[in-house]
Amino acid sequence: METRRLGRSDLDVSVVGLGCNNFGGRIDAAASRRVIDAALDHGITFFDTADVYAETKSETLIGEILAGRRDKVILATKFGAPVPGTNVDRRGTRSYVLKAVEDSLRRLQTDWIDLYQMHRPDPETPIEETLGALEELVESGKIRWYGASNFSADGLRAAQTAARGEGWQGFVSSQDELSLVERSIEKELLPAIEAEGLSLIPYFPLASGLLTGKYRGGVKPENSRLSAWPALGDRYLTESNLELVEKLAAFAEAKQHSLVDLAFAWLLSHGTVASVIAGATRPEQVAANASAAGWVLTAAERAEVDALLGKSA
């Protein structure tokens, strides 16, 4: 599988990454192992998790399953979202960051984290304090690089300005939602990411399954994510989105590709995207995601898709 360089780092990540939020939650240890094995078999070597996924079970399972083959993957995790069972309001302080990384390292059964991401900003803590703690972790070898997630454009620029002022490495990536049906970052955040020389790691590339085609006609299959989580269904299953999905599916089918192929290909046509992370509950889904990276949109195809999205050339 193709790899891309992650921002200014020395990390080369597979263009399709594995989102690990299902491990220990929607799927058990045995199913998680099958998904991870399938990912490695298909050349997916960028794994993304967080300390809050499945109430910390995701990190724990990854540590157990990757025992003896930790060096086969680029491992990313996150801190800064509320961890179940804890009651901490400020999750960007030096003390919080230093404790959070130790907890993640222990669960992941590793000595280092390749990409440590701030899951969401902490408005109560100066960003300089957070960045300083992350720099300490880089110097100690506990993390290699660090990234942002869910920052505003202004917040991201402020963080990078602060890092430059101190001579620190700063964020090398930004993980944010982007897909064919959710493009709100295009107005302000995406230009900021590009201007700062960061890589974008888009999450929810399939809009929680909407872009697999399984919800065409507004049908919600049993055990699907949008059935299990009504709030997501209310957000994604709109009339305009369902109409757009029909148009996009017709375009993909005319090119002898699937809607999933198009979802990945469109994201990877953005030069700032390093890896498209997608979760999976079965090896078959991993295979489909890996295969999708094989479609490289031509300039004409990208223009056609953008026209369907209502974007001007």
Coordinates of C-alpha atoms in Angstrom, one line a residue:
M1 CA 0.0 0.0 0.0
E2 CA 1.1 3.5 -0.8
T3 CA 2.4 5.6 2.1
R4 CA 2.6 9.4 2.6
R5 CA 4.8 11.5 4.8
L6 CA 2.9 12.9 7.9
G7 CA 3.5 16.7 7.8
R8 CA 7.0 17.7 8.8
S9 CA 7.6 14.4 10.7
D10 CA 9.6 11.4 9.6
L11 CA 6.6 9.2 9.8
D12 CA 5.4 7.5 6.6
V13 CA 1.8 6.3 7.1
S14 CA -0.3 4.0 5.0
V15 CA -2.8 6.0 3.0
V16 CA -5.6 3.9 4.5
G17 CA -5.4 3.8 8.3
L18 CA -7.3 1.6 10.8
G19 CA -9.6 3.4 13.2
C20 CA -9.7 1.4 16.4
N21 CA -12.7 2.9 18.2
N22 CA -14.7 -0.4 17.8
F23 CA -12.3 -2.5 19.7
G24 CA -13.6 -3.6 23.1
G25 CA -16.9 -1.9 22.4
R26 CA -18.8 -3.0 19.3
I27 CA -16.5 -6.0 18.8
D28 CA -14.8 -8.2 21.3
A29 CA -11.1 -9.3 21.6
A30 CA -11.3 -12.1 19.1
A31 CA -13.0 -10.0 16.5
S32 CA -10.6 -7.2 17.1
R33 CA -7.7 -9.5 16.5
R34 CA -9.2 -10.6 13.2
V35 CA -9.6 -7.0 12.1
I36 CA -6.0 -6.1 13.1
D37 CA -4.6 -9.2 11.4
A38 CA -6.5 -8.3 8.2
A39 CA -5.2 -4.8 8.3
L40 CA -1.6 -5.9 8.5
D41 CA -2.2 -8.4 5.7
H42 CA -3.5 -5.6 3.5
G43 CA -0.6 -3.3 4.2
I44 CA -2.5 -1.0 6.6
T45 CA 0.2 0.0 9.1
F46 CA -1.2 3.2 10.6
F47 CA -3.4 2.5 13.6
D48 CA -5.4 5.3 15.4
T49 CA -7.0 5.0 18.8
A50 CA -7.6 7.1 21.9
D51 CA -7.6 6.7 25.6
V52 CA -11.4 7.2 25.7
Y53 CA -12.3 4.6 23.1
A54 CA -14.4 1.8 24.6
E55 CA -13.6 3.2 28.1
T56 CA -9.9 2.5 27.6
K57 CA -10.5 -1.0 26.3
S58 CA -9.4 -0.2 22.8
E59 CA -5.8 0.7 23.9
T60 CA -5.7 -2.4 26.1
L61 CA -6.7 -4.8 23.3
I62 CA -4.3 -3.2 20.9
G63 CA -1.5 -3.7 23.3
E64 CA -2.4 -7.3 23.8
I65 CA -2.9 -8.1 20.1
L66 CA 0.2 -6.3 18.9
A67 CA 2.5 -8.0 21.4
G68 CA 5.6 -9.1 19.5
R69 CA 4.8 -7.0 16.4
R70 CA 4.6 -3.5 17.8
D71 CA 7.4 -2.4 15.3
K72 CA 5.1 -3.3 12.4
V73 CA 2.8 -0.3 12.9
I74 CA 2.8 3.5 13.2
L75 CA 0.7 3.8 16.4
A76 CA -1.3 6.9 17.2
T77 CA -3.4 7.6 20.2
K78 CA -5.1 10.6 21.8
F79 CA -5.5 12.4 25.1
G80 CA -7.7 15.3 26.2
A81 CA -11.3 14.0 26.0
P82 CA -13.1 13.0 29.2
V83 CA -12.0 9.5 30.3
P84 CA -14.8 7.5 31.9
G85 CA -14.3 7.1 35.6
T86 CA -12.3 10.3 36.0
N87 CA -13.4 13.8 36.9
V88 CA -10.9 16.2 35.5
D89 CA -11.9 19.5 33.8
R90 CA -8.6 20.7 32.6
R91 CA -7.0 18.1 30.3
G92 CA -4.2 20.1 28.8
T93 CA -2.2 20.8 31.9
R94 CA 1.3 19.5 32.2
S95 CA 0.4 17.2 35.0
Y96 CA -2.5 15.7 33.1
V97 CA -0.6 15.2 29.9
L98 CA 2.3 13.5 31.7
K99 CA -0.1 11.1 33.5
A100 CA -2.2 10.4 30.5
V101 CA 0.7 9.3 28.4
E102 CA 1.9 6.9 31.1
D103 CA -1.5 5.4 31.3
S104 CA -1.7 5.0 27.5
L105 CA 1.8 3.5 27.3
R106 CA 0.9 1.0 29.9
R107 CA -2.3 -0.1 28.2
L108 CA -0.6 -0.2 24.8
Q109 CA 2.3 -2.2 26.2
T110 CA 4.8 -0.1 24.4
D111 CA 7.7 2.2 25.2
W112 CA 6.7 4.9 22.7
I113 CA 3.8 6.4 20.8
D114 CA 4.5 7.5 17.3
L115 CA 1.8 10.2 17.1
Y116 CA 0.3 11.6 20.3
Q117 CA -2.8 13.7 19.5
M118 CA -4.7 16.3 21.6
H119 CA -8.2 15.0 21.2
R120 CA -9.8 18.4 21.8
P121 CA -8.6 21.8 23.0
D122 CA -8.5 22.7 26.6
P123 CA -9.7 26.4 26.7
E124 CA -8.8 26.7 30.4
T125 CA -5.1 25.9 30.0
P126 CA -2.6 28.0 28.0
I127 CA -1.6 26.1 24.9
E128 CA 2.0 26.9 25.8
E129 CA 1.7 24.6 28.9
T130 CA 0.3 21.8 26.8
L131 CA 2.9 22.1 24.1
G132 CA 5.7 22.3 26.7
A133 CA 4.6 19.0 28.2
L134 CA 4.4 17.4 24.8
E135 CA 7.9 18.6 24.0
E136 CA 9.1 17.0 27.3
L137 CA 7.6 13.7 26.1
V138 CA 9.4 14.0 22.7
E139 CA 12.7 14.7 24.5
S140 CA 12.2 11.7 26.8
G141 CA 11.4 9.4 23.8
K142 CA 7.9 8.5 25.1
I143 CA 6.4 10.1 22.0
R144 CA 7.9 10.8 18.6
W145 CA 5.5 13.5 17.2
Y146 CA 2.3 15.2 18.3
G147 CA -0.8 16.3 16.5
A148 CA -4.1 18.2 17.0
S149 CA -7.7 17.2 16.7
N150 CA -10.9 19.1 16.6
F151 CA -9.2 22.5 17.0
S152 CA -10.7 25.7 15.4
A153 CA -8.7 27.4 12.7
D154 CA -7.8 30.2 15.1
G155 CA -6.8 27.8 17.8
L156 CA -4.6 25.8 15.5
R157 CA -2.8 28.9 14.2
A158 CA -2.3 30.1 17.8
A159 CA -0.8 26.8 18.8
Q160 CA 1.7 26.8 15.9
T161 CA 2.6 30.4 16.5
A162 CA 3.4 29.6 20.1
A163 CA 5.4 26.5 19.1
R164 CA 7.5 28.5 16.7
G165 CA 8.1 31.2 19.3
E166 CA 9.7 28.6 21.6
G167 CA 11.5 26.7 18.9
W168 CA 9.3 23.6 19.4
Q169 CA 8.3 21.1 16.8
G170 CA 4.6 21.9 17.1
F171 CA 1.8 19.9 15.7
V172 CA 2.5 17.9 12.6
S173 CA -1.1 16.8 11.9
S174 CA -4.7 17.6 12.5
Q175 CA -7.4 15.0 12.8
D176 CA -10.8 16.3 11.8
E177 CA -14.0 15.2 10.2
L178 CA -14.1 15.4 6.4
S179 CA -16.1 13.3 3.9
L180 CA -18.2 13.7 0.8
V181 CA -21.2 14.6 3.0
E182 CA -19.5 16.6 5.8
R183 CA -17.3 19.4 4.5
S184 CA -17.6 22.1 7.0
I185 CA -13.8 22.3 7.6
E186 CA -13.2 23.4 4.0
K187 CA -14.1 27.0 4.8
E188 CA -11.6 27.9 7.5
L189 CA -9.9 24.9 9.1
L190 CA -8.6 23.2 6.0
P191 CA -6.9 26.3 4.7
A192 CA -5.3 26.8 8.1
I193 CA -4.0 23.2 8.1
E194 CA -2.6 23.7 4.6
A195 CA -1.0 27.0 5.4
E196 CA 0.7 25.6 8.5
G197 CA 2.1 22.7 6.5
L198 CA 0.3 20.1 8.6
S199 CA -1.2 16.8 7.3
L200 CA -4.9 16.2 7.6
I201 CA -6.1 12.9 9.0
P202 CA -9.8 12.8 8.1
Y203 CA -12.1 10.8 10.4
F204 CA -15.6 9.5 9.7
P205 CA -14.6 9.2 6.0
L206 CA -17.7 7.0 5.3
A207 CA -20.0 9.2 7.4
S208 CA -20.7 6.3 9.9
G209 CA -21.7 4.1 7.0
L210 CA -23.8 6.4 5.0
L211 CA -21.2 6.3 2.2
T212 CA -21.2 2.6 2.1
G213 CA -24.6 2.7 0.4
K214 CA -26.3 0.6 3.1
Y215 CA -28.7 3.4 4.0
R216 CA -29.8 4.1 0.4
G217 CA -33.5 4.9 0.5
G218 CA -33.3 5.9 4.1
V219 CA -33.3 2.3 5.4
K220 CA -31.5 1.6 8.6
P221 CA -30.3 -2.0 8.8
E222 CA -30.4 -3.7 12.2
N223 CA -27.1 -3.5 14.1
S224 CA -25.8 -0.7 11.9
R225 CA -24.0 2.2 13.5
L226 CA -26.7 4.7 12.6
S227 CA -29.3 2.4 14.2
A228 CA -27.3 2.0 17.3
W229 CA -26.6 5.7 17.7
P230 CA -29.7 7.7 16.8
A231 CA -27.9 11.0 17.1
L232 CA -25.6 10.1 14.3
G233 CA -28.6 8.9 12.2
D234 CA -30.4 12.2 12.8
R235 CA -27.3 14.1 11.7
Y236 CA -26.4 12.1 8.5
L237 CA -29.7 10.7 7.3
T238 CA -31.0 13.9 5.8
E239 CA -33.0 14.2 2.6
S240 CA -30.2 16.2 1.0
N241 CA -27.5 13.7 2.0
L242 CA -29.6 10.8 0.7
E243 CA -30.1 12.5 -2.6
L244 CA -26.4 13.3 -2.8
V245 CA -25.5 9.7 -2.1
E246 CA -27.6 8.5 -5.0
K247 CA -25.7 10.9 -7.4
L248 CA -22.3 9.9 -6.0
A249 CA -23.2 6.2 -6.2
A250 CA -24.3 6.6 -9.8
F251 CA -21.0 8.4 -10.7
A252 CA -18.9 5.7 -9.0
E253 CA -20.8 2.8 -10.7
A254 CA -20.4 4.5 -14.1
K255 CA -16.6 4.3 -13.4
Q256 CA -16.9 0.7 -12.3
H257 CA -16.2 1.5 -8.7
S258 CA -18.1 1.4 -5.5
L259 CA -19.3 4.3 -3.4
V260 CA -16.7 3.3 -0.7
D261 CA -14.0 3.5 -3.4
L262 CA -15.2 7.1 -4.3
A263 CA -15.3 8.2 -0.6
F264 CA -11.6 7.2 -0.1
A265 CA -10.4 8.3 -3.6
W266 CA -12.0 11.8 -3.1
L267 CA -10.3 12.3 0.2
L268 CA -6.9 11.0 -1.0
S269 CA -7.1 13.5 -4.0
H270 CA -6.5 16.2 -1.4
G271 CA -2.7 16.6 -1.2
T272 CA -2.8 17.6 2.4
V273 CA -4.4 14.2 3.4
A274 CA -1.9 11.8 4.7
S275 CA -4.1 8.9 5.7
V276 CA -7.8 8.2 5.7
I277 CA -8.7 6.3 8.9
A278 CA -11.7 4.1 9.0
G279 CA -13.0 1.7 11.6
A280 CA -14.0 -1.9 10.8
T281 CA -15.8 -4.7 12.6
R282 CA -15.0 -7.4 10.1
P283 CA -12.0 -8.4 7.9
E284 CA -14.2 -7.9 4.8
Q285 CA -14.6 -4.2 5.6
V286 CA -10.8 -3.9 6.0
A287 CA -10.3 -5.4 2.6
A288 CA -12.8 -3.1 1.0
N289 CA -11.2 0.0 2.6
A290 CA -7.7 -1.1 1.5
S291 CA -8.9 -1.8 -2.0
A292 CA -10.5 1.7 -2.2
A293 CA -7.1 3.3 -2.1
G294 CA -6.4 1.9 -5.6
W295 CA -8.6 4.4 -7.4
V296 CA -6.7 7.6 -8.1
L297 CA -9.1 10.3 -9.4
T298 CA -8.0 12.1 -12.5
A299 CA -8.4 15.8 -12.6
A300 CA -11.5 15.5 -14.7
E301 CA -13.0 12.9 -12.3
R302 CA -12.3 15.2 -9.3
A303 CA -14.0 18.1 -11.2
E304 CA -17.0 16.0 -11.8
V305 CA -17.3 15.0 -8.2
D306 CA -16.8 18.5 -7.0
A307 CA -19.6 19.6 -9.4
L308 CA -21.9 17.0 -7.8
L309 CA -21.0 18.4 -4.4
G310 CA -21.9 21.9 -5.6
K311 CA -18.3 23.2 -5.4
S312 CA -17.2 25.7 -8.0
A313 CA -14.0 25.0 -10.0

